[in-house]
Short mmCIF file of C-alpha atoms in Angstrom, two decimals:
data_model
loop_
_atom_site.label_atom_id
_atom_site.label_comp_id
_atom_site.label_asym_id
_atom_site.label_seq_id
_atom_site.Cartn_x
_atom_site.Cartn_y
_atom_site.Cartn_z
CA UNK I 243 0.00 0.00 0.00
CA UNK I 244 1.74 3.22 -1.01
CA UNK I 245 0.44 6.55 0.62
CA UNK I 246 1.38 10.27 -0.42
CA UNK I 247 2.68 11.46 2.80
CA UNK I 248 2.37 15.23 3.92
CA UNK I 249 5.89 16.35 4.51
CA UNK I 250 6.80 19.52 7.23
CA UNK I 251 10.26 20.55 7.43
CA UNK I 252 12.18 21.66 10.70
CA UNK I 253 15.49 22.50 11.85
CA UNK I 254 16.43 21.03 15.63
CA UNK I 255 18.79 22.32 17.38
CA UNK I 256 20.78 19.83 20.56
CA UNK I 257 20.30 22.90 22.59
CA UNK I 258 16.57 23.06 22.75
CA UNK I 259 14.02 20.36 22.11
CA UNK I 260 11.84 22.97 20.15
CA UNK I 261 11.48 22.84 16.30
CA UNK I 262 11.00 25.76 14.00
CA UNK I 263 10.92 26.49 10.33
CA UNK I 264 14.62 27.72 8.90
CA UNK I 265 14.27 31.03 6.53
CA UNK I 266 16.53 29.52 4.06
CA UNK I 267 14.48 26.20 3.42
CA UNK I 268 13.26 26.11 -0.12
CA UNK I 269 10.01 24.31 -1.05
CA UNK I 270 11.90 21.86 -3.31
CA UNK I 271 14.98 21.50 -1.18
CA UNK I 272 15.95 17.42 -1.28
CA UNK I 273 16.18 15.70 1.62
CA UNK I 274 18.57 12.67 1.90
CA UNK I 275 18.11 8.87 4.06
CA UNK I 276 19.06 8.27 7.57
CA UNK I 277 21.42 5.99 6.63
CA UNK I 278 23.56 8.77 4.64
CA UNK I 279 26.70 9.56 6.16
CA UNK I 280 27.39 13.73 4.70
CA UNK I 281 30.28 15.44 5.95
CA UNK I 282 28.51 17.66 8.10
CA UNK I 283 27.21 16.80 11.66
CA UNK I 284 23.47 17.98 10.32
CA UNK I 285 21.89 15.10 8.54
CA UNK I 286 18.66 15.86 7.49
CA UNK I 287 16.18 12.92 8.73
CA UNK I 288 12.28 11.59 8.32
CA UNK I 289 10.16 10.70 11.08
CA UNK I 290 6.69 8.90 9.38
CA UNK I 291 3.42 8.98 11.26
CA UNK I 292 0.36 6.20 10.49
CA UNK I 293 -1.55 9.08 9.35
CA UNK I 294 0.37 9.42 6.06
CA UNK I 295 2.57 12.55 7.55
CA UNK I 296 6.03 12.84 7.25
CA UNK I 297 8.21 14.88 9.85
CA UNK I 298 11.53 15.85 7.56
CA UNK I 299 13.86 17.52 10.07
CA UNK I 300 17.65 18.73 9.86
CA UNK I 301 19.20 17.83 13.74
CA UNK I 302 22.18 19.59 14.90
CA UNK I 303 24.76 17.02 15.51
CA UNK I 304 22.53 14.79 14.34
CA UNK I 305 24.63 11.40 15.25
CA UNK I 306 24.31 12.38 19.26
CA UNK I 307 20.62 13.21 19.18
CA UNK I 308 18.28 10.56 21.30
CA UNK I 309 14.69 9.56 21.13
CA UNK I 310 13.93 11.63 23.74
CA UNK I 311 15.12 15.23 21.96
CA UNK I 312 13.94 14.31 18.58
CA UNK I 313 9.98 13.08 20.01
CA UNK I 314 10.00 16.52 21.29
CA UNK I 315 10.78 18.48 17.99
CA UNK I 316 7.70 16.13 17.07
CA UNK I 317 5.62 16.69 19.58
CA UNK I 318 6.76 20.54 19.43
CA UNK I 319 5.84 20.80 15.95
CA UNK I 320 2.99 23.53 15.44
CA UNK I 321 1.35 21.70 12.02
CA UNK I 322 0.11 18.87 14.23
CA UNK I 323 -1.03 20.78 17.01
CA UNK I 324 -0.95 17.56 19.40
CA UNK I 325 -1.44 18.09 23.13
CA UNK I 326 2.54 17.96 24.03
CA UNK I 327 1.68 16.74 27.68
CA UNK I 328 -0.24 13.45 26.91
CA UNK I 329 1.33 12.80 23.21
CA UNK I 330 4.51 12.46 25.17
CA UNK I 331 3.50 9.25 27.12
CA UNK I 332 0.94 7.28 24.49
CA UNK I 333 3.93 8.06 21.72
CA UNK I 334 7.83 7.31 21.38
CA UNK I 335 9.88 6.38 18.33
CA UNK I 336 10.42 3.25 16.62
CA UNK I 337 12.69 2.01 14.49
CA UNK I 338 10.79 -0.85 11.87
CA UNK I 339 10.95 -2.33 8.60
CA UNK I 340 9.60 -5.35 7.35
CA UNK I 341 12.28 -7.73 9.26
CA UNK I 342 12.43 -5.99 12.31
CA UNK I 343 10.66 -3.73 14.62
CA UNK I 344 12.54 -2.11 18.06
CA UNK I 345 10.32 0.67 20.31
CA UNK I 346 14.04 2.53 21.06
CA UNK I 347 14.61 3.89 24.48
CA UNK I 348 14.60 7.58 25.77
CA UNK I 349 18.49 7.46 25.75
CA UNK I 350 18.87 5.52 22.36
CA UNK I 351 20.21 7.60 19.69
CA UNK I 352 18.54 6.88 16.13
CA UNK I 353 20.96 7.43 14.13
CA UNK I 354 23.56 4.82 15.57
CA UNK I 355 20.56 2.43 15.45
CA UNK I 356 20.30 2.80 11.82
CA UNK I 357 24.55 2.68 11.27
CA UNK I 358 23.84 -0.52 13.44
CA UNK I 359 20.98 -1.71 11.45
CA UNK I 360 23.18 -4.88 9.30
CA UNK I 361 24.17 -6.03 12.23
CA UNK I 362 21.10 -5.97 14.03
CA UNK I 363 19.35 -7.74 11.24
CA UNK I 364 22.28 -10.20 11.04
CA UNK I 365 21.73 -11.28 15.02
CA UNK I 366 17.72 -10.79 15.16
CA UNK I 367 16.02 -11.36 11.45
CA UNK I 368 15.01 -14.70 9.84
CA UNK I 369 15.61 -13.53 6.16
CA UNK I 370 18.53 -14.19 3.71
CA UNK I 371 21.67 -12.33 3.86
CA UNK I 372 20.22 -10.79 0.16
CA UNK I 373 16.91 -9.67 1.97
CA UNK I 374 18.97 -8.26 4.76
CA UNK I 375 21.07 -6.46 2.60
CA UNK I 376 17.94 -4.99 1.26
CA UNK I 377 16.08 -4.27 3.75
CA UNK I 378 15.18 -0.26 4.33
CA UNK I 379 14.02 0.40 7.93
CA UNK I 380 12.22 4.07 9.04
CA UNK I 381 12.00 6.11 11.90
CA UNK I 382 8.07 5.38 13.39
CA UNK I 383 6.54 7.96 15.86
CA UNK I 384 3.38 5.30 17.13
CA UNK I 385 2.00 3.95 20.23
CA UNK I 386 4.39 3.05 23.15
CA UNK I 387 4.20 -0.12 24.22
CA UNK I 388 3.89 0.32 27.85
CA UNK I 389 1.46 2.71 27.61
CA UNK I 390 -1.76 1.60 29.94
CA UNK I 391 -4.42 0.89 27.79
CA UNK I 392 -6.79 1.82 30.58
CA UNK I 393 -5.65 5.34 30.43
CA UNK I 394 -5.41 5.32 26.64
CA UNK I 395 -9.44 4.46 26.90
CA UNK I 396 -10.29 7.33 28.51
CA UNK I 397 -8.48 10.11 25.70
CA UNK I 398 -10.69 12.34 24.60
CA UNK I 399 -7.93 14.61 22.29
CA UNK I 400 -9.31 13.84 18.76
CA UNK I 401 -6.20 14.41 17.15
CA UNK I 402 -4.57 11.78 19.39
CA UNK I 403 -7.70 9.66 18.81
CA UNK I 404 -6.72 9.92 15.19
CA UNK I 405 -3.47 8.77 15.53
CA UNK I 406 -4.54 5.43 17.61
CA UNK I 407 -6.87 4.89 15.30
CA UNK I 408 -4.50 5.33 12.33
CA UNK I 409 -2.52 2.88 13.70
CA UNK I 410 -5.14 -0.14 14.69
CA UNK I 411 -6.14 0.21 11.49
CA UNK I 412 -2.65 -0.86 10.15
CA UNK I 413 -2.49 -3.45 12.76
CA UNK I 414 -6.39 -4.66 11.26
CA UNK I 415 -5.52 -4.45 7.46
CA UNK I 416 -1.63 -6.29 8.16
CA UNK I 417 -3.49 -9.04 10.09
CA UNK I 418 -1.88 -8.09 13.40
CA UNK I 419 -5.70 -7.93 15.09
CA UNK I 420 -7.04 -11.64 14.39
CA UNK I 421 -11.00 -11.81 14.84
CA UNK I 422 -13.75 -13.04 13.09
CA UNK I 423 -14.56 -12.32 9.25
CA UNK I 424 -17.81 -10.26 10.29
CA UNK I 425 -15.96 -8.28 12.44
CA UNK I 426 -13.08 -7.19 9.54
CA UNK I 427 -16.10 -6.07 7.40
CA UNK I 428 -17.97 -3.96 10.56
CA UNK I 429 -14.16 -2.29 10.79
CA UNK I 430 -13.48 -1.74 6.91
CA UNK I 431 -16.58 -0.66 6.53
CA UNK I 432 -16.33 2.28 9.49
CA UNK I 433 -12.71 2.90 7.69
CA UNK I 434 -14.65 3.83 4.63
CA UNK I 435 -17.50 5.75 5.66
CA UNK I 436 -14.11 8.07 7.24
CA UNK I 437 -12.52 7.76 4.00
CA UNK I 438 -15.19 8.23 1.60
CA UNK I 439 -17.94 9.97 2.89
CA UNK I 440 -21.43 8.99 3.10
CA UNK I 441 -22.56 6.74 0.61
CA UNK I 442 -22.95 7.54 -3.17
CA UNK I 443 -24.57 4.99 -4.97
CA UNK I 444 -23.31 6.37 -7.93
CA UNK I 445 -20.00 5.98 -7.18
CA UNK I 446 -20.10 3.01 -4.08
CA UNK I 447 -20.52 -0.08 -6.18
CA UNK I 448 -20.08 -3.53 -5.66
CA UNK I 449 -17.36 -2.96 -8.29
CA UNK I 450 -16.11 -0.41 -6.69
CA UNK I 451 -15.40 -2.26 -3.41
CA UNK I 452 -13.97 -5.24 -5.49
CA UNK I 453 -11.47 -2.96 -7.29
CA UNK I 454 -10.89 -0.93 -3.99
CA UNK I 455 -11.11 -4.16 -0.85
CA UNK I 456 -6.96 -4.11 -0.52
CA UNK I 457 -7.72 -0.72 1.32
CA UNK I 458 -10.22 -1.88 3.47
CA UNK I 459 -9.89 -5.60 4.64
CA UNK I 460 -6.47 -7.82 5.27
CA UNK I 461 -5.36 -10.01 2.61
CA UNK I 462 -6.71 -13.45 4.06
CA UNK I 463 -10.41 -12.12 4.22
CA UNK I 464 -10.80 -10.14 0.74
CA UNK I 465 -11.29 -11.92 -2.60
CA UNK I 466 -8.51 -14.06 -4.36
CA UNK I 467 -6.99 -11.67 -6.92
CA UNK I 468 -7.19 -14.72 -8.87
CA UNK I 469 -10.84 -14.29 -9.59
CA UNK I 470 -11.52 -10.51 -9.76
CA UNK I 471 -12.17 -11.18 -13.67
CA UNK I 472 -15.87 -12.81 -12.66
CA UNK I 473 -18.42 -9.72 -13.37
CA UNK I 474 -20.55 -11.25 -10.54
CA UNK I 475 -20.01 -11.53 -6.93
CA UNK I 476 -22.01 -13.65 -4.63
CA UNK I 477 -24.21 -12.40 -2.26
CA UNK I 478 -21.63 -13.58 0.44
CA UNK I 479 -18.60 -12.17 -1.20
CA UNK I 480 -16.71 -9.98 0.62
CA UNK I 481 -16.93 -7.02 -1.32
CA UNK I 482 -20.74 -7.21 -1.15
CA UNK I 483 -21.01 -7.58 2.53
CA UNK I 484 -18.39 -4.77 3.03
CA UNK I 485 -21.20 -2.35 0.62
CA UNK I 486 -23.36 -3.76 3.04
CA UNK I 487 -22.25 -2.59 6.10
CA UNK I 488 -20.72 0.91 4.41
CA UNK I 489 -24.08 1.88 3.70
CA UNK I 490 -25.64 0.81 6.78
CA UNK I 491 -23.46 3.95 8.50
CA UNK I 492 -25.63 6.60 8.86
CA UNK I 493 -25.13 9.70 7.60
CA UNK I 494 -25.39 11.25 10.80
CA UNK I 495 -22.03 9.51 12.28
CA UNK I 496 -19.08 11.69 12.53
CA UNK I 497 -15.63 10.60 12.20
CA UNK I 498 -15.22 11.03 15.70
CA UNK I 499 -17.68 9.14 16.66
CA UNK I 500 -16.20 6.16 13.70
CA UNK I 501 -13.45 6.36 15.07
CA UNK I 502 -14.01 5.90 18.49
CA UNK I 503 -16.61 2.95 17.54
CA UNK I 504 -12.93 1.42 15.95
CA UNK I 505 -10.86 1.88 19.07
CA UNK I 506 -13.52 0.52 21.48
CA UNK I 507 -13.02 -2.22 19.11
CA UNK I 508 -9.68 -2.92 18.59
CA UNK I 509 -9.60 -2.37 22.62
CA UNK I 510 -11.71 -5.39 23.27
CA UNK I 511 -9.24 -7.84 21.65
CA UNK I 512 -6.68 -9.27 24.22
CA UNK I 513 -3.63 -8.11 21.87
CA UNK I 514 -4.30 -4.85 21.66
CA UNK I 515 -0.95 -2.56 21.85
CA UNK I 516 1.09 -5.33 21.27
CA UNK I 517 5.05 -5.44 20.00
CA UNK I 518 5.21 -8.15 17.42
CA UNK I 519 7.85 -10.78 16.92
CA UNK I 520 8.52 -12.90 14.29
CA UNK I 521 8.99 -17.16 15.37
CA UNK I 522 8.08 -20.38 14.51
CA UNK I 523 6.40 -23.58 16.29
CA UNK I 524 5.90 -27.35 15.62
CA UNK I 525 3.37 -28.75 14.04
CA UNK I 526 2.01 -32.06 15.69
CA UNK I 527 3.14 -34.66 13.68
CA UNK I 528 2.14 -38.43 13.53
CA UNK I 529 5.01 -40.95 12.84
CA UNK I 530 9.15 -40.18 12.10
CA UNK I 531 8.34 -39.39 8.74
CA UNK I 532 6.58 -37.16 9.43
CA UNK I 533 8.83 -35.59 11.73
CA UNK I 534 11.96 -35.46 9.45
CA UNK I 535 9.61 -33.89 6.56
CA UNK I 536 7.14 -31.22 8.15
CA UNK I 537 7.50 -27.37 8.48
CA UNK I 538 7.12 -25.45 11.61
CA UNK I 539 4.74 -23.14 11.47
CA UNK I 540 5.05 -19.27 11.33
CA UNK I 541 4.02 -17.83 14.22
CA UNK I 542 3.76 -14.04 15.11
CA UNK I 543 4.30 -13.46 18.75
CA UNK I 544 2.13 -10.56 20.39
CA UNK I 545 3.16 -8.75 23.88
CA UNK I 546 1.75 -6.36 25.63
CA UNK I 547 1.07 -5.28 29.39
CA UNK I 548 -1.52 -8.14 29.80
CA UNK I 549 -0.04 -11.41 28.43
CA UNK I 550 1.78 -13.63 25.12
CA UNK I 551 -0.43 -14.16 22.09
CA UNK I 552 0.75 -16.74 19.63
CA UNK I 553 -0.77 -15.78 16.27
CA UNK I 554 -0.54 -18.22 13.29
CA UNK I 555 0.96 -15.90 10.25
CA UNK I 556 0.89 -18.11 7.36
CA UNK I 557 -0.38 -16.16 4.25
CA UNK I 558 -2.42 -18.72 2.77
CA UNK I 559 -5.16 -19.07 5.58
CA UNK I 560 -8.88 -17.72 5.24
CA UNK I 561 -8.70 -17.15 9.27
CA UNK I 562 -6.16 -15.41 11.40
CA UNK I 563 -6.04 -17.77 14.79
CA UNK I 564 -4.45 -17.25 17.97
CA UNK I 565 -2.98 -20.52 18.68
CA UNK I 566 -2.04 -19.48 21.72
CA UNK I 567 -2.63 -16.73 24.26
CA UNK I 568 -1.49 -16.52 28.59
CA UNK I 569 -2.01 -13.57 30.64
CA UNK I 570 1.21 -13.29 32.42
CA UNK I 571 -0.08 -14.89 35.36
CA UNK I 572 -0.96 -17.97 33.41
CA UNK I 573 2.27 -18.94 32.45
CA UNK I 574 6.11 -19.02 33.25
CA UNK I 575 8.85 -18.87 30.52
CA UNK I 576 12.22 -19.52 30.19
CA UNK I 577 14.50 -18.03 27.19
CA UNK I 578 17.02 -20.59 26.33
CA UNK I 579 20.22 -20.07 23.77
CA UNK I 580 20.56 -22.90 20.75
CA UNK I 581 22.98 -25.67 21.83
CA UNK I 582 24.99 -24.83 18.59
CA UNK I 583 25.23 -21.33 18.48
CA UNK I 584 27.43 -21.81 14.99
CA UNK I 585 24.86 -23.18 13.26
CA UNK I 586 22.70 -21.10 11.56
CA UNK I 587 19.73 -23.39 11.71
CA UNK I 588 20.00 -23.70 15.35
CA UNK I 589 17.66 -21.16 16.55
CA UNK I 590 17.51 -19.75 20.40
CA UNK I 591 14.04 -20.24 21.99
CA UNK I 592 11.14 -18.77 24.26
CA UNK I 593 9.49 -21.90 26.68
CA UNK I 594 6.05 -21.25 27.67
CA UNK I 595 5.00 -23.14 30.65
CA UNK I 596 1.00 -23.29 31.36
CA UNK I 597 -1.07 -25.82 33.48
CA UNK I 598 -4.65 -26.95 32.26
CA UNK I 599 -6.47 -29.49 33.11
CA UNK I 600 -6.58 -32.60 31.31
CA UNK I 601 -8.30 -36.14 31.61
CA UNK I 602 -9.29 -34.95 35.16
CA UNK I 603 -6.23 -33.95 36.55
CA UNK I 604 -3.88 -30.49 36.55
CA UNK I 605 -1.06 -30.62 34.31
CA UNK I 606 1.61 -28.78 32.70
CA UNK I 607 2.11 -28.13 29.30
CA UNK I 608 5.51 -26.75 27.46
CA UNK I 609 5.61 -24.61 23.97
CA UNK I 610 8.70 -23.92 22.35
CA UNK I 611 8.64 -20.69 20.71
CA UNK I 612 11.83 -21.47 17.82
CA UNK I 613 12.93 -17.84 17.09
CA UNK I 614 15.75 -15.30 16.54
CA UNK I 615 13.94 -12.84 18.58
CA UNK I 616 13.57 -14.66 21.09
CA UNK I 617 15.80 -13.07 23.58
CA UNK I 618 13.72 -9.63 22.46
CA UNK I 619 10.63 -11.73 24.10
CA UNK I 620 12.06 -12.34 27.11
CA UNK I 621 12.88 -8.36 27.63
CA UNK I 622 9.69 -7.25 27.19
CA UNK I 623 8.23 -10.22 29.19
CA UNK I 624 10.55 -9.16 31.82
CA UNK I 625 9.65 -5.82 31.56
CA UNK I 626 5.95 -6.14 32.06
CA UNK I 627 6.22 -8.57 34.61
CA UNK I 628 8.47 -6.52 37.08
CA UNK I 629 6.04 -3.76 36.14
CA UNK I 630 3.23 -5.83 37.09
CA UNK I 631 5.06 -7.22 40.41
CA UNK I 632 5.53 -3.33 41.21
CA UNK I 633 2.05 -2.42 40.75
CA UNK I 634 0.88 -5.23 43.02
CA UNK I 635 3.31 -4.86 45.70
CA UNK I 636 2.40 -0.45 46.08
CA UNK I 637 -1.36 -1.60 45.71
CA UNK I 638 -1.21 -3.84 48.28
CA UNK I 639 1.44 -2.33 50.60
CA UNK I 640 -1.45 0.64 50.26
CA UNK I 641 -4.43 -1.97 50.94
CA UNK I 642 -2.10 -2.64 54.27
CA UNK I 643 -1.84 0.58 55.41
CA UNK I 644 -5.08 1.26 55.66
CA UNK I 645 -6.26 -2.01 57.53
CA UNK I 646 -3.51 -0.63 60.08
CA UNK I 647 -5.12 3.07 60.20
CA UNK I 648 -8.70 0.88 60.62
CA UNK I 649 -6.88 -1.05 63.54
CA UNK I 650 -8.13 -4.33 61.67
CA UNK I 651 -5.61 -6.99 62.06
CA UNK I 652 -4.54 -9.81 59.08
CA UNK I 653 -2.46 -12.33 59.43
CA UNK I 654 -1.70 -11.99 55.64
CA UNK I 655 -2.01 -10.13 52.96
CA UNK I 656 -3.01 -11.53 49.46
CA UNK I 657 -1.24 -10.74 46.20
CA UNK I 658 -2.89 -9.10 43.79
CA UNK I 659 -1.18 -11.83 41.23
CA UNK I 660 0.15 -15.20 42.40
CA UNK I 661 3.30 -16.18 41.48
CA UNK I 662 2.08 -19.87 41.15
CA UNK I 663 0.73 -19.66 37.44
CA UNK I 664 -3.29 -20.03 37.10
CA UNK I 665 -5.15 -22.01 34.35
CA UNK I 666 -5.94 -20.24 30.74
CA UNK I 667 -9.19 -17.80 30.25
CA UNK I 668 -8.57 -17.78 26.96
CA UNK I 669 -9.57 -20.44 24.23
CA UNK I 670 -6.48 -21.93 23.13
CA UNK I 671 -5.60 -24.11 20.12
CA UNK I 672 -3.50 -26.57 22.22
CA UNK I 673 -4.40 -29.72 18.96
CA UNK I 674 -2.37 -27.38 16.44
CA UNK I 675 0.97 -27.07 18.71
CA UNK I 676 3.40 -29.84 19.43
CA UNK I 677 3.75 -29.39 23.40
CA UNK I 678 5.37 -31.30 25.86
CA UNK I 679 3.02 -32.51 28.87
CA UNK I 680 4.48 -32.89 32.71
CA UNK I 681 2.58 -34.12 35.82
CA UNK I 682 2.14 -32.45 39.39
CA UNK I 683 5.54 -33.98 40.44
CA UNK I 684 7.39 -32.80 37.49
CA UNK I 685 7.42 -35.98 35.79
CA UNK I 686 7.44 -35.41 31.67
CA UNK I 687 4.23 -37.41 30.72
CA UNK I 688 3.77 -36.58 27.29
CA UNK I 689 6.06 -36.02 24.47
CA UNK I 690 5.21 -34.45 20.61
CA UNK I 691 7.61 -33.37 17.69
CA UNK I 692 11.31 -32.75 19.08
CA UNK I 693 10.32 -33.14 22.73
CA UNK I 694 10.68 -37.02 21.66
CA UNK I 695 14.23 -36.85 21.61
CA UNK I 696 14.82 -35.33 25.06
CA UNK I 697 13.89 -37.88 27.30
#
């Protein structure tokens, strides 16, 4: 999907976190990539937004310039107009391409990431050295992940309701949000009542939609390309339904209020604000045969402040499916380096641990997340999970202190989450992973795939 991209123009000085406008900029000055190395210490660099703008800025000493002082030229800049006091915590900079995406710290200077970003590929991405050497990432301004999403709710800034909903709307169309077909037609149909306008059934065809669905729905729910040379669609096609629902909008609803019906969407689903890492899993197999010829399968691995999501990503399913997803007091994990660290084919891994209960009895089940990224997992797990711990221990250190004031007297006082891990909420596709099975005492009861050679 290629977008024009408003472009604004600023020059940032390492003295002051402001941006303005320099007199001497010409409309049809050229700007040059990151990646260029000039021989001055001003390097003129793009910062993209989901909303198709592009911040093109010239930073003094540009290879000593963090996160921190060029989100504030952003935030600073007077052609958005964003409230500089709450865009500052929902938004940070990210560094992404197709083979890799990093939220970068306050302290992390862009620049060196993007000098660094060969060798970053070279220890983190799955693709051939030729993709690699190919591969173009970009500066993101978007949604930091540690952002609560209960505060995020509760934003009433349209202009940084725009943004989140810019960006869930990637997530939707690139497949990142699996949910049910109906509900990827109620959502591209809201995105093109905001795009389009009310309906014009002059213009808003079923033909129209056909030619037009890449805009509006992911590529495993619109229509095969293969067959867009059929005049007819069925009543049940998908551009059909998605006419359907456009002009069920009525012409009353504001964007606003579109929007917002989006978000309160996206916010229901579990993933919601993830960061996204590429892995792989076994598939159950039946037989050694089997097991010397199968794939693994493609995962995408979702985290955010609640839990892991396992996402199948292969390209040639009708339905997106969470295989797999543990609120962080559902599981334990363990990230474990490959036991040939030479080979290239021996890839470092993310163990899930999880108890449900099966045949009557509590037991515990293993996943092997196969991945690359896998050490990035284990961060962000981290991460959340100290934050989490945190949390718990001020809310109930406060829950103590005021049973003291209240002269009430505990002989305890209950965590807010265990640290013994609790069975699944969530509906889990446990039949389409190759998991390892251990009883109560630890004893390895069950063995699939690889997990055959271990004991």
């Amino acid at each position: 999907m290629q977008y024009n991209f408003s472009k604004f123009f600023y020059f940032i000085s390492s003295e002051s976190s402001t941006a303005s406008v320099p007199s001497s900029t010409s409309s049809n000055c050229q700007t040059t990539s990151i990646s260029e190395t000039l021989q001055s210490p001003v390097i003129p660099t793009s910062a993209f937004l989901h909303n198709r703008t592009a911040i093109m800025m010239e930073i003094e000493d540009t290879p000593t310039a963090n996160v921190e002082l060029i989100s504030q030229a952003i935030i600073n800049s007077d052609e958005l107009a964003l409230n500089k006091q709450l865009v500052s915590q929902v938004f940070t900079l990210w560094m992404v391409s197709p083979l890799l995406e990093l939220q970068l710290k306050p302290s992390h200077k862009p620049y060196e990431t993007r000098q660094n970003w060969r060798s970053l590929l070279a220890q983190y991405s799955h693709a051939s050295y030729n993709r690699q050497l190919r591969d173009e990432p970009k500066l993101l301004f978007q949604r930091n992940v540690f952002f609560p999403q209960h505060l995020e709710e509760k934003i009433k800034d349209q202009k940084i309701l725009e943004l989140l909903y810019e960006e869930a709307r990637h997530n939707v169309l690139d497949g990142r949000y699996p949910c049910e077909v109906v509900h990827y037609i109620m959502l591209g149909g809201i995105q093109a009542r905001i795009e389009l306008g009310a309906y014009n059934p002059q213009v808003h065809s079923t033909h129209y939609f056909r030619e037009e669905q890449t805009k509006y729905l992911p590529m495993h729910v619109r229509k095969s390309a293969t067959w867009t040379w059929l005049p007819i669609s069925s009543k049940n096609s998908a551009e059909v339904r998605l006419l359907e629902q456009f002009k069920r909008i009525p012409n009353s609803a504001t964007n606003r209020k579109l929007m917002k019906k989006y978000l309160e969407f996206c916010w229901s689903l579990p993933f919601y604000g993830s960061a996204y890492f590429e892995g792989q899993v076994e598939q159950p197999v039946c037989g050694l045969t089997s097991l010397m010829t199968h794939q693994d399968i493609p995962v995408l691995v979702a985290i955010n402040s609640k839990g892991i999501y396992i996402i199948d990503d292969l390209q040639c399913v009708s339905v997106k499916t969470i295989l797999l997803g543990l609120r962080f007091e559902e599981f334990s994990w363990e990230y474990a380096r490959p036991s040939k660290e030479e080979d290239p084919n021996c890839l470092p891994c993310l163990f899930v641990q999880f108890l449900v209960v099966e045949n009557g009895a509590r037991v515990s089940k293993i996943l092997q997340v196969f991945s690359r990224q896998a050490s990035l997992m284990d961060t962000l797990v981290t991460a959340f999970v100290v934050q989490q711990k945190s949390k718990s221990s001020d809310e109930t250190d406060k829950a103590y202190e005021n049973r003291m004031n209240e002269a009430e007297t505990h002989s305890s006082v209950v965590m807010g989450n265990g640290h013994n891990p609790t069975l699944p909420s969530l509906s889990n596709k446990l039949n389409r992973l190759t998991l390892a099975t251990f009883d109560e005492d630890g004893r390895c009861i069950g063995q699939m795939g690889s997990w055959s050679f271990s004991y």
